[in-house]
Coordinates of N, CA and C in Angstrom, one line a residue:
M162 N 89.9 37.5 112.9 CA 89.2 37.8 113.9 C 87.8 37.0 114.2
F163 N 87.1 37.0 112.9 CA 85.6 36.7 112.8 C 85.6 34.8 113.0
W164 N 86.9 34.2 112.3 CA 87.2 32.7 112.6 C 87.0 32.7 113.8
Y165 N 88.0 33.2 114.9 CA 88.1 32.8 116.1 C 86.8 32.9 116.8
N166 N 85.8 34.4 116.6 CA 84.4 34.1 117.2 C 83.4 33.2 116.7
K167 N 83.8 32.3 115.5 CA 82.9 31.1 114.9 C 83.6 29.9 115.9
I168 N 84.8 29.9 116.1 CA 85.1 28.9 116.9 C 84.6 29.0 118.2
Q169 N 84.6 29.9 119.1 CA 84.1 30.1 120.4 C 82.9 29.8 120.4
I170 N 81.8 30.2 119.4 CA 80.7 30.0 119.5 C 80.2 28.5 119.3
G171 N 81.1 28.0 118.4 CA 80.9 26.3 117.9 C 81.3 25.6 118.9
D172 N 82.2 25.9 120.0 CA 82.6 25.0 121.0 C 81.4 25.2 122.0
Y173 N 80.9 26.6 122.1 CA 79.8 26.8 123.1 C 78.5 26.0 122.8
M174 N 78.4 25.8 121.6 CA 77.2 25.2 121.0 C 77.2 23.6 121.2
N175 N 78.5 23.3 120.8 CA 78.8 21.9 121.3 C 78.7 21.6 122.8
K176 N 79.0 22.3 123.7 CA 78.9 22.3 125.0 C 77.6 22.3 125.5
V177 N 76.5 23.0 125.1 CA 75.4 23.3 125.2 C 74.7 21.7 124.6
I178 N 74.7 21.7 123.5 CA 74.1 20.4 122.7 C 74.7 19.0 123.4
F179 N 75.5 19.0 124.1 CA 76.2 17.9 124.8 C 75.3 17.9 126.2
K180 N 75.2 19.0 126.8 CA 74.5 18.9 128.2 C 73.0 18.6 128.1
I181 N 72.5 18.9 127.3 CA 71.1 18.9 126.9 C 70.9 17.4 126.3
S182 N 71.8 16.8 125.8 CA 71.8 15.5 125.2 C 72.0 14.4 126.9
F183 N 72.9 14.8 127.4 CA 73.3 13.7 128.7 C 71.9 14.2 129.7
S184 N 71.4 15.3 129.8 CA 70.6 15.4 130.6 C 69.4 14.7 130.2
S185 N 69.3 14.6 128.9 CA 67.9 13.2 128.5 C 68.4 12.1 128.8
I186 N 69.6 11.7 128.6 CA 69.9 10.6 129.0 C 69.6 10.0 130.5
C187 N 70.1 11.3 131.4 CA 69.8 11.0 133.0 C 68.1 11.0 133.3
I188 N 67.5 11.7 132.4 CA 66.1 11.5 132.7 C 65.6 10.1 132.6
A189 N 66.1 9.7 131.1 CA 65.9 8.5 130.9 C 66.1 7.1 131.9
L190 N 67.3 7.3 132.3 CA 68.0 6.3 133.7 C 67.1 6.8 134.6
G191 N 66.8 7.7 134.9 CA 66.1 8.0 136.0 C 64.7 7.3 136.1
I192 N 64.0 7.3 135.1 CA 62.6 6.9 134.5 C 63.0 5.0 134.6
I193 N 64.2 4.3 134.0 CA 64.3 3.2 133.7 C 65.0 2.5 135.2
L194 N 65.8 3.1 136.0 CA 66.4 2.4 136.9 C 65.7 1.8 138.0
P195 N 64.8 2.6 137.8 CA 63.8 1.8 139.2 C 63.0 0.8 139.0
F196 N 63.2 0.1 137.7 CA 62.4 -0.9 137.2 C 63.0 -2.4 137.7
L197 N 64.8 -1.6 138.2 CA 65.5 -2.6 138.8 C 64.9 -3.3 140.1
T198 N 64.2 -2.4 140.8 CA 63.9 -2.5 141.9 C 62.4 -3.3 141.8
G199 N 61.9 -3.9 140.8 CA 60.7 -4.2 140.4 C 59.4 -3.7 140.9
Q200 N 59.4 -2.3 140.9 CA 58.4 -1.6 141.2 C 57.9 -1.6 142.5
I201 N 58.6 -2.4 143.2 CA 58.5 -2.4 144.8 C 58.7 -1.4 145.6
P202 N 57.6 -0.2 146.1 CA 58.0 1.1 146.6 C 58.9 0.7 147.6
E203 N 59.0 -0.4 148.6 CA 59.8 -0.1 149.8 C 61.3 -0.2 149.2
I204 N 61.4 -1.4 148.3 CA 62.9 -1.6 147.7 C 63.4 -0.4 147.0
G205 N 62.5 0.2 146.3 CA 62.9 1.5 145.7 C 63.3 2.8 146.6
S206 N 62.4 2.8 147.7 CA 62.8 4.0 148.8 C 64.3 3.5 149.2
M207 N 64.6 2.3 149.5 CA 65.9 1.6 150.0 C 66.8 1.7 149.2
L208 N 66.4 1.8 148.0 CA 68.3 1.8 147.1 C 67.9 3.2 146.6
L209 N 67.1 3.7 146.3 CA 67.2 5.2 145.6 C 67.8 5.2 144.2
P210 N 67.2 4.1 143.5 CA 67.9 4.1 142.0 C 67.7 5.6 141.2
M211 N 66.8 6.1 141.2 CA 66.6 7.4 140.5 C 67.4 8.9 141.0
H212 N 67.8 8.6 142.2 CA 68.8 9.6 142.5 C 70.3 9.7 141.9
I213 N 70.6 8.7 141.3 CA 71.9 8.4 140.9 C 72.1 9.4 139.4
P214 N 71.3 9.1 138.6 CA 71.3 9.7 137.3 C 71.2 11.4 137.6
V215 N 70.6 11.8 138.5 CA 70.3 13.3 138.8 C 71.6 13.8 139.3
L216 N 72.1 13.1 140.4 CA 73.5 13.8 140.8 C 74.5 13.7 139.8
I217 N 74.8 12.8 139.1 CA 75.8 12.6 138.1 C 75.6 13.7 137.3
C218 N 74.1 14.1 136.6 CA 73.9 15.3 135.8 C 74.4 16.7 136.5
G219 N 73.8 17.0 137.6 CA 74.5 17.9 138.3 C 76.0 17.9 138.2
F220 N 76.6 16.9 138.7 CA 78.1 17.1 138.8 C 78.8 17.2 137.0
I221 N 78.2 16.8 136.2 CA 78.6 16.9 134.7 C 78.2 18.2 134.1
C222 N 76.9 18.2 134.5 CA 76.4 19.4 133.4 C 76.0 20.7 134.2
G223 N 76.2 20.7 135.4 CA 76.3 21.8 136.2 C 74.8 22.1 136.7
W224 N 74.5 23.0 137.6 CA 73.2 23.2 138.5 C 72.0 23.3 137.8
K225 N 72.3 24.3 136.3 CA 71.0 24.5 135.8 C 70.1 23.3 135.5
Y226 N 71.5 22.4 134.7 CA 70.6 21.0 134.3 C 70.4 20.0 135.0
G227 N 71.1 19.8 136.3 CA 71.1 19.1 137.4 C 69.6 19.5 138.2
L228 N 69.3 20.7 138.4 CA 68.0 21.1 138.9 C 66.7 20.8 138.0
L229 N 66.8 20.9 136.8 CA 65.5 20.7 136.1 C 65.6 19.2 135.8
V230 N 66.8 18.5 135.3 CA 66.6 16.8 135.7 C 65.8 16.3 136.9
G231 N 66.5 16.8 138.1 CA 65.7 15.9 139.4 C 64.3 16.8 139.4
L232 N 63.9 17.9 138.7 CA 62.4 18.5 139.1 C 61.7 17.3 138.3
I233 N 62.2 17.4 137.1 CA 61.2 16.6 136.1 C 61.1 15.3 135.9
T234 N 62.4 14.6 136.5 CA 62.3 13.1 136.4 C 61.5 12.0 137.3
P235 N 61.2 12.9 138.6 CA 60.1 11.9 139.3 C 58.5 11.9 138.8
L236 N 58.4 13.4 138.3 CA 56.9 13.6 137.9 C 56.7 12.9 136.8
L237 N 57.6 12.9 136.0 CA 57.5 12.1 134.7 C 57.1 10.4 134.8
R238 N 57.7 10.1 135.7 CA 58.0 8.4 136.2 C 56.7 8.5 136.7
S239 N 56.0 9.3 137.6 CA 54.7 9.1 138.2 C 53.3 9.2 136.9
V240 N 53.6 10.3 136.3 CA 52.5 10.3 135.4 C 52.6 9.0 134.5
W241 N 53.6 8.6 134.1 CA 53.8 7.6 132.9 C 53.6 6.0 133.6
F242 N 54.1 5.7 134.5 CA 53.7 4.7 135.2 C 53.4 4.5 136.6
G243 N 52.7 5.6 137.2 CA 52.3 5.4 138.5 C 53.0 5.5 139.7
M244 N 54.1 5.3 139.5 CA 55.3 5.3 140.5 C 56.6 5.9 140.3
P245 N 56.8 6.7 141.3 CA 56.1 7.1 142.8 C 54.7 7.8 142.5
P246 N 53.8 7.5 143.7 CA 52.4 8.1 143.7 C 52.9 9.4 143.3
I247 N 51.7 10.4 142.5 CA 52.2 11.6 142.6 C 52.1 12.6 143.9
Y248 N 51.1 12.1 144.4 CA 51.1 13.1 145.8 C 51.0 12.2 147.0
P249 N 51.7 12.4 147.8 CA 52.7 13.5 148.1 C 54.3 12.8 147.5
T250 N 54.6 11.6 147.3 CA 55.9 11.2 147.3 C 56.6 11.7 145.8
A251 N 55.8 12.0 144.8 CA 56.7 12.6 143.6 C 56.8 13.9 143.8
I252 N 56.0 14.6 144.4 CA 56.2 16.2 144.3 C 57.2 16.2 145.4
A253 N 57.2 15.7 146.6 CA 58.6 15.7 147.6 C 59.8 15.3 147.1
M254 N 59.7 14.1 146.2 CA 61.0 13.5 145.5 C 61.8 14.9 144.6
S255 N 60.7 15.4 143.7 CA 61.0 16.2 142.9 C 61.6 17.3 143.4
F256 N 61.3 17.9 144.4 CA 62.1 19.0 145.1 C 63.4 18.1 145.8
E257 N 63.4 17.3 146.2 CA 64.7 16.6 146.8 C 65.7 16.5 145.7
L258 N 65.2 15.7 144.4 CA 66.3 15.9 143.4 C 66.5 17.2 142.9
A259 N 65.9 17.8 142.8 CA 65.8 19.3 142.1 C 67.2 19.8 143.0
A260 N 67.2 19.5 144.6 CA 67.9 20.2 145.3 C 69.5 19.1 145.1
Y261 N 69.3 18.0 144.9 CA 70.6 17.5 144.7 C 71.3 17.8 143.4
G262 N 70.4 17.5 142.2 CA 71.3 18.7 141.2 C 71.7 19.8 141.0
F263 N 70.7 20.7 141.7 CA 71.1 22.1 142.0 C 72.7 22.2 142.8
I264 N 72.6 21.3 144.1 CA 74.0 21.5 145.1 C 75.1 20.6 144.4
S265 N 74.6 19.7 143.8 CA 76.1 19.0 143.2 C 76.6 19.7 141.9
G266 N 75.9 20.5 141.0 CA 76.4 21.4 140.1 C 77.0 22.5 140.8
L267 N 76.4 23.0 141.4 CA 77.0 24.3 142.1 C 78.0 24.3 143.0
L268 N 77.7 23.4 143.9 CA 79.1 23.3 144.9 C 80.5 22.6 144.4
F269 N 80.0 21.9 143.5 CA 81.2 21.1 142.5 C 82.0 22.0 141.8
K270 N 81.5 23.0 141.3 CA 82.1 24.0 140.3 C 82.9 24.8 141.1
I271 N 82.3 25.2 142.3 CA 83.1 26.2 143.4 C 84.2 25.5 143.9
V272 N 83.9 24.1 144.9 CA 84.5 23.4 145.3 C 85.9 22.8 144.9
N273 N 85.6 22.4 143.3 CA 86.6 21.9 142.4 C 87.8 22.5 142.2
K274 N 87.6 24.0 142.3 CA 88.6 24.9 142.0 C 89.9 25.0 143.0
K275 N 89.3 24.8 144.3 CA 90.1 24.8 145.4 C 90.5 23.5 146.1
L276 N 89.9 22.3 145.9 CA 90.5 21.1 146.4 C 90.6 20.4 145.2
N277 N 91.1 18.9 145.4 CA 91.5 18.2 144.5 C 90.1 17.5 144.3
F278 N 90.2 16.8 143.1 CA 89.1 15.9 142.3 C 88.4 15.5 143.4
I279 N 88.7 14.3 143.8 CA 88.2 13.2 144.8 C 87.7 14.0 146.3
L280 N 88.2 14.7 146.7 CA 88.2 15.6 147.9 C 86.9 16.5 147.7
S281 N 86.8 17.0 146.5 CA 85.7 18.0 146.2 C 84.8 17.2 145.5
L282 N 84.7 16.0 145.0 CA 83.7 15.2 144.8 C 83.0 14.8 145.9
Y283 N 83.5 14.0 147.0 CA 82.9 13.8 148.0 C 82.3 14.8 148.8
S284 N 83.2 15.6 149.0 CA 82.4 16.7 149.9 C 81.0 17.3 149.3
T285 N 81.0 17.6 148.1 CA 79.8 18.1 147.6 C 78.7 17.0 147.6
L286 N 79.4 15.9 147.2 CA 78.2 14.9 147.4 C 77.5 14.4 148.5
I287 N 78.5 14.4 149.4 CA 77.7 14.3 150.8 C 76.7 15.7 151.4
L288 N 77.2 17.1 151.0 CA 76.7 18.1 151.0 C 75.3 18.1 150.6
A289 N 75.3 17.4 149.1 CA 74.0 17.6 148.3 C 73.3 16.2 148.9
L290 N 73.5 15.3 149.4 CA 73.0 14.3 150.0 C 72.1 14.9 151.1
I291 N 72.8 15.6 152.2 CA 72.1 16.2 153.6 C 70.9 17.0 153.2
I292 N 71.5 18.1 152.0 CA 70.5 19.1 151.9 C 69.3 18.8 151.1
G293 N 69.7 17.9 150.2 CA 68.5 17.1 149.3 C 67.4 16.6 150.5
R294 N 68.0 15.9 151.4 CA 67.1 15.1 152.4 C 66.4 16.3 153.1
I295 N 67.2 17.1 153.6 CA 66.6 18.3 154.5 C 65.3 19.0 153.6
V296 N 65.6 19.0 152.3 CA 64.7 19.6 151.3 C 63.3 18.8 151.4
W297 N 63.3 17.5 151.1 CA 62.4 16.4 151.1 C 61.8 16.5 152.5
G298 N 62.4 16.5 153.5 CA 61.7 16.6 154.8 C 61.0 17.8 154.7
F299 N 61.3 19.2 154.5 CA 60.4 20.2 154.7 C 59.4 20.3 153.5
V300 N 59.5 19.8 152.5 CA 58.3 19.4 151.5 C 57.1 18.8 152.1
R301 N 57.5 17.2 152.7 CA 56.9 16.7 153.3 C 55.8 17.5 154.5
F302 N 56.9 17.9 155.3 CA 56.1 18.6 156.4 C 55.3 19.6 156.0
S303 N 55.9 20.3 154.9 CA 54.4 21.3 154.4 C 53.6 20.9 153.8
I304 N 53.5 19.7 153.2 CA 52.3 19.0 152.6 C 51.6 18.4 154.2
G305 N 52.3 18.0 154.9 CA 51.3 17.7 156.3 C 50.9 19.1 156.9
M306 N 51.2 20.0 156.5 CA 50.5 21.2 157.4 C 49.4 21.5 156.6
I307 N 49.5 21.4 155.1 CA 48.1 21.6 154.6 C 47.4 20.7 154.4
D308 N 47.7 19.5 154.4 CA 46.8 18.3 154.2 C 46.9 17.6 155.5
K309 N 46.0 17.9 156.4 CA 45.9 16.9 157.7 C 46.2 15.3 157.6
T310 N 45.8 14.8 156.5 CA 45.8 13.3 156.0 C 47.3 12.7 155.9
N311 N 48.1 13.9 155.7 CA 49.7 13.4 155.4 C 50.6 14.1 156.6
I312 N 50.3 13.9 157.7 CA 50.8 14.7 159.0 C 52.3 13.9 158.9
F313 N 53.5 14.7 158.9 CA 54.8 14.2 158.7 C 55.6 14.6 159.8
S314 N 55.9 13.6 161.2 CA 56.6 14.4 162.1 C 58.5 14.1 161.9
F315 N 58.9 14.4 162.9 CA 60.6 14.2 163.1 C 60.7 12.6 162.7
E316 N 60.0 11.8 163.3 CA 60.3 10.6 163.4 C 60.3 10.0 161.8
L317 N 59.2 10.4 161.5 CA 59.0 9.8 159.8 C 60.3 10.4 159.1
F318 N 60.7 11.6 159.3 CA 61.8 12.2 158.7 C 62.7 11.3 158.9
L319 N 63.4 11.1 160.1 CA 64.4 10.1 160.2 C 64.4 8.7 159.7
S320 N 63.2 8.1 159.7 CA 63.1 6.9 159.1 C 63.2 7.1 157.7
G321 N 62.5 8.1 156.8 CA 62.5 8.2 155.4 C 63.9 8.8 155.0
A322 N 64.4 9.5 155.6 CA 65.6 10.2 155.0 C 67.0 9.4 155.5
V323 N 67.1 8.5 156.3 CA 68.0 8.2 157.0 C 68.1 6.7 157.3
I324 N 67.4 6.3 158.2 CA 67.3 4.9 158.5 C 66.8 3.9 157.5
S325 N 65.7 4.1 156.8 CA 65.2 3.0 155.6 C 66.2 3.2 154.3
C326 N 66.9 4.6 154.2 CA 67.3 4.4 152.8 C 68.7 4.2 153.3
W327 N 69.5 4.0 154.1 CA 70.7 3.8 154.2 C 71.5 3.1 153.0
P328 N 71.0 1.8 152.6 CA 71.7 1.0 151.7 C 71.6 2.2 150.3
G329 N 70.9 3.1 150.1 CA 70.7 3.6 149.1 C 71.9 5.0 149.1
I330 N 72.1 5.2 150.1 CA 73.2 6.4 150.5 C 74.7 6.0 150.4
I331 N 74.7 4.4 150.8 CA 75.9 4.0 150.6 C 76.3 3.6 149.0
I332 N 75.4 3.1 148.4 CA 75.2 3.0 147.1 C 75.7 4.6 146.2
Q333 N 74.9 5.3 146.6 CA 75.3 6.7 146.1 C 76.9 7.1 146.2
L334 N 76.9 6.8 147.4 CA 78.5 7.5 147.8 C 79.6 6.6 147.2
L335 N 79.1 5.1 146.6 CA 80.4 4.3 146.0 C 80.0 4.5 144.5
I336 N 78.9 4.3 143.8 CA 78.9 4.6 142.3 C 79.0 6.1 141.9
V337 N 78.5 7.2 142.4 CA 78.4 8.4 141.7 C 79.9 8.6 141.6
P338 N 80.9 8.4 142.7 CA 82.1 8.8 142.6 C 83.0 8.1 141.8
I339 N 83.0 6.7 141.6 CA 83.3 5.6 140.5 C 83.1 6.2 139.3
L340 N 82.0 6.5 138.9 CA 81.6 6.7 137.5 C 82.1 7.9 137.0
L341 N 82.2 9.1 138.1 CA 82.9 10.3 137.7 C 84.5 10.2 137.4
L342 N 84.9 9.6 138.6 CA 86.3 9.1 138.1 C 86.7 8.7 137.0
T343 N 85.9 7.4 136.6 CA 86.4 6.7 135.7 C 86.2 7.6 134.1
L344 N 84.9 8.4 134.1 CA 84.8 9.5 133.2 C 85.9 10.2 133.0
K345 N 86.5 10.9 134.3 CA 87.6 11.8 134.3 C 88.9 11.1 133.7
K346 N 89.3 9.9 134.0 CA 90.2 9.2 133.6 C 90.2 8.9 132.1
L347 N 89.2 8.7 131.6 CA 88.8 8.7 130.0 C 88.7 9.9 129.4
N348 N 89.4 11.1 130.3 CA 89.5 12.5 129.6 C 87.9 12.7 128.8
L349 N 86.7 12.3 129.6 CA 85.7 13.0 129.0 C 84.9 13.8 129.7
L350 N 85.6 14.4 130.6 CA 85.3 15.4 131.5 C 86.0 16.8 131.3
K351 N 87.1 16.6 130.6 CA 87.6 17.8 130.4 C 87.3 19.1 130.1
N352 N 86.5 19.2 129.0 CA 85.8 20.3 128.7 C 84.4 20.7 129.1
I353 N 84.1 19.9 129.8 CA 82.6 20.4 130.3 C 82.5 21.4 131.3

């Protein structure tokens, strides 16, 4: 019986080590990928390169890791490279990405038991994107209520959450499922 418990503990530790390592890789990718936009804020806010690793982390590692990766990544990038600006952009992005990681990890675990993989993947991804953008808008609005120099209107929300970033939303809806389906077909997600 002792050897059986030892195997269970070993499997658990392997999963934890994998999740910590994978989360670290996602943070690194979230910090590095925005360099593809040339540090130009307009292009970065249109293509949203930092969002993809956070979403993938949530799907693969679960809500706890996704939430932490989403919370940490924009703040680290802001402190190290000055982009996005810490206030109000990185703070609002931090909450938005934390919501992405949390929702994608939590909902996917629940929905994947009831629906097939592709349907649960897309439904979770779409809900995570919607809820994350609502959280972003709420945080930006709250900042505007506290700091009158950063007033945030509904028009600014629509512009920042949908209109200006629709290419990034399409990229997320294409790349995240393709990456996760590829990992599943390679049997790299079976024990996670």
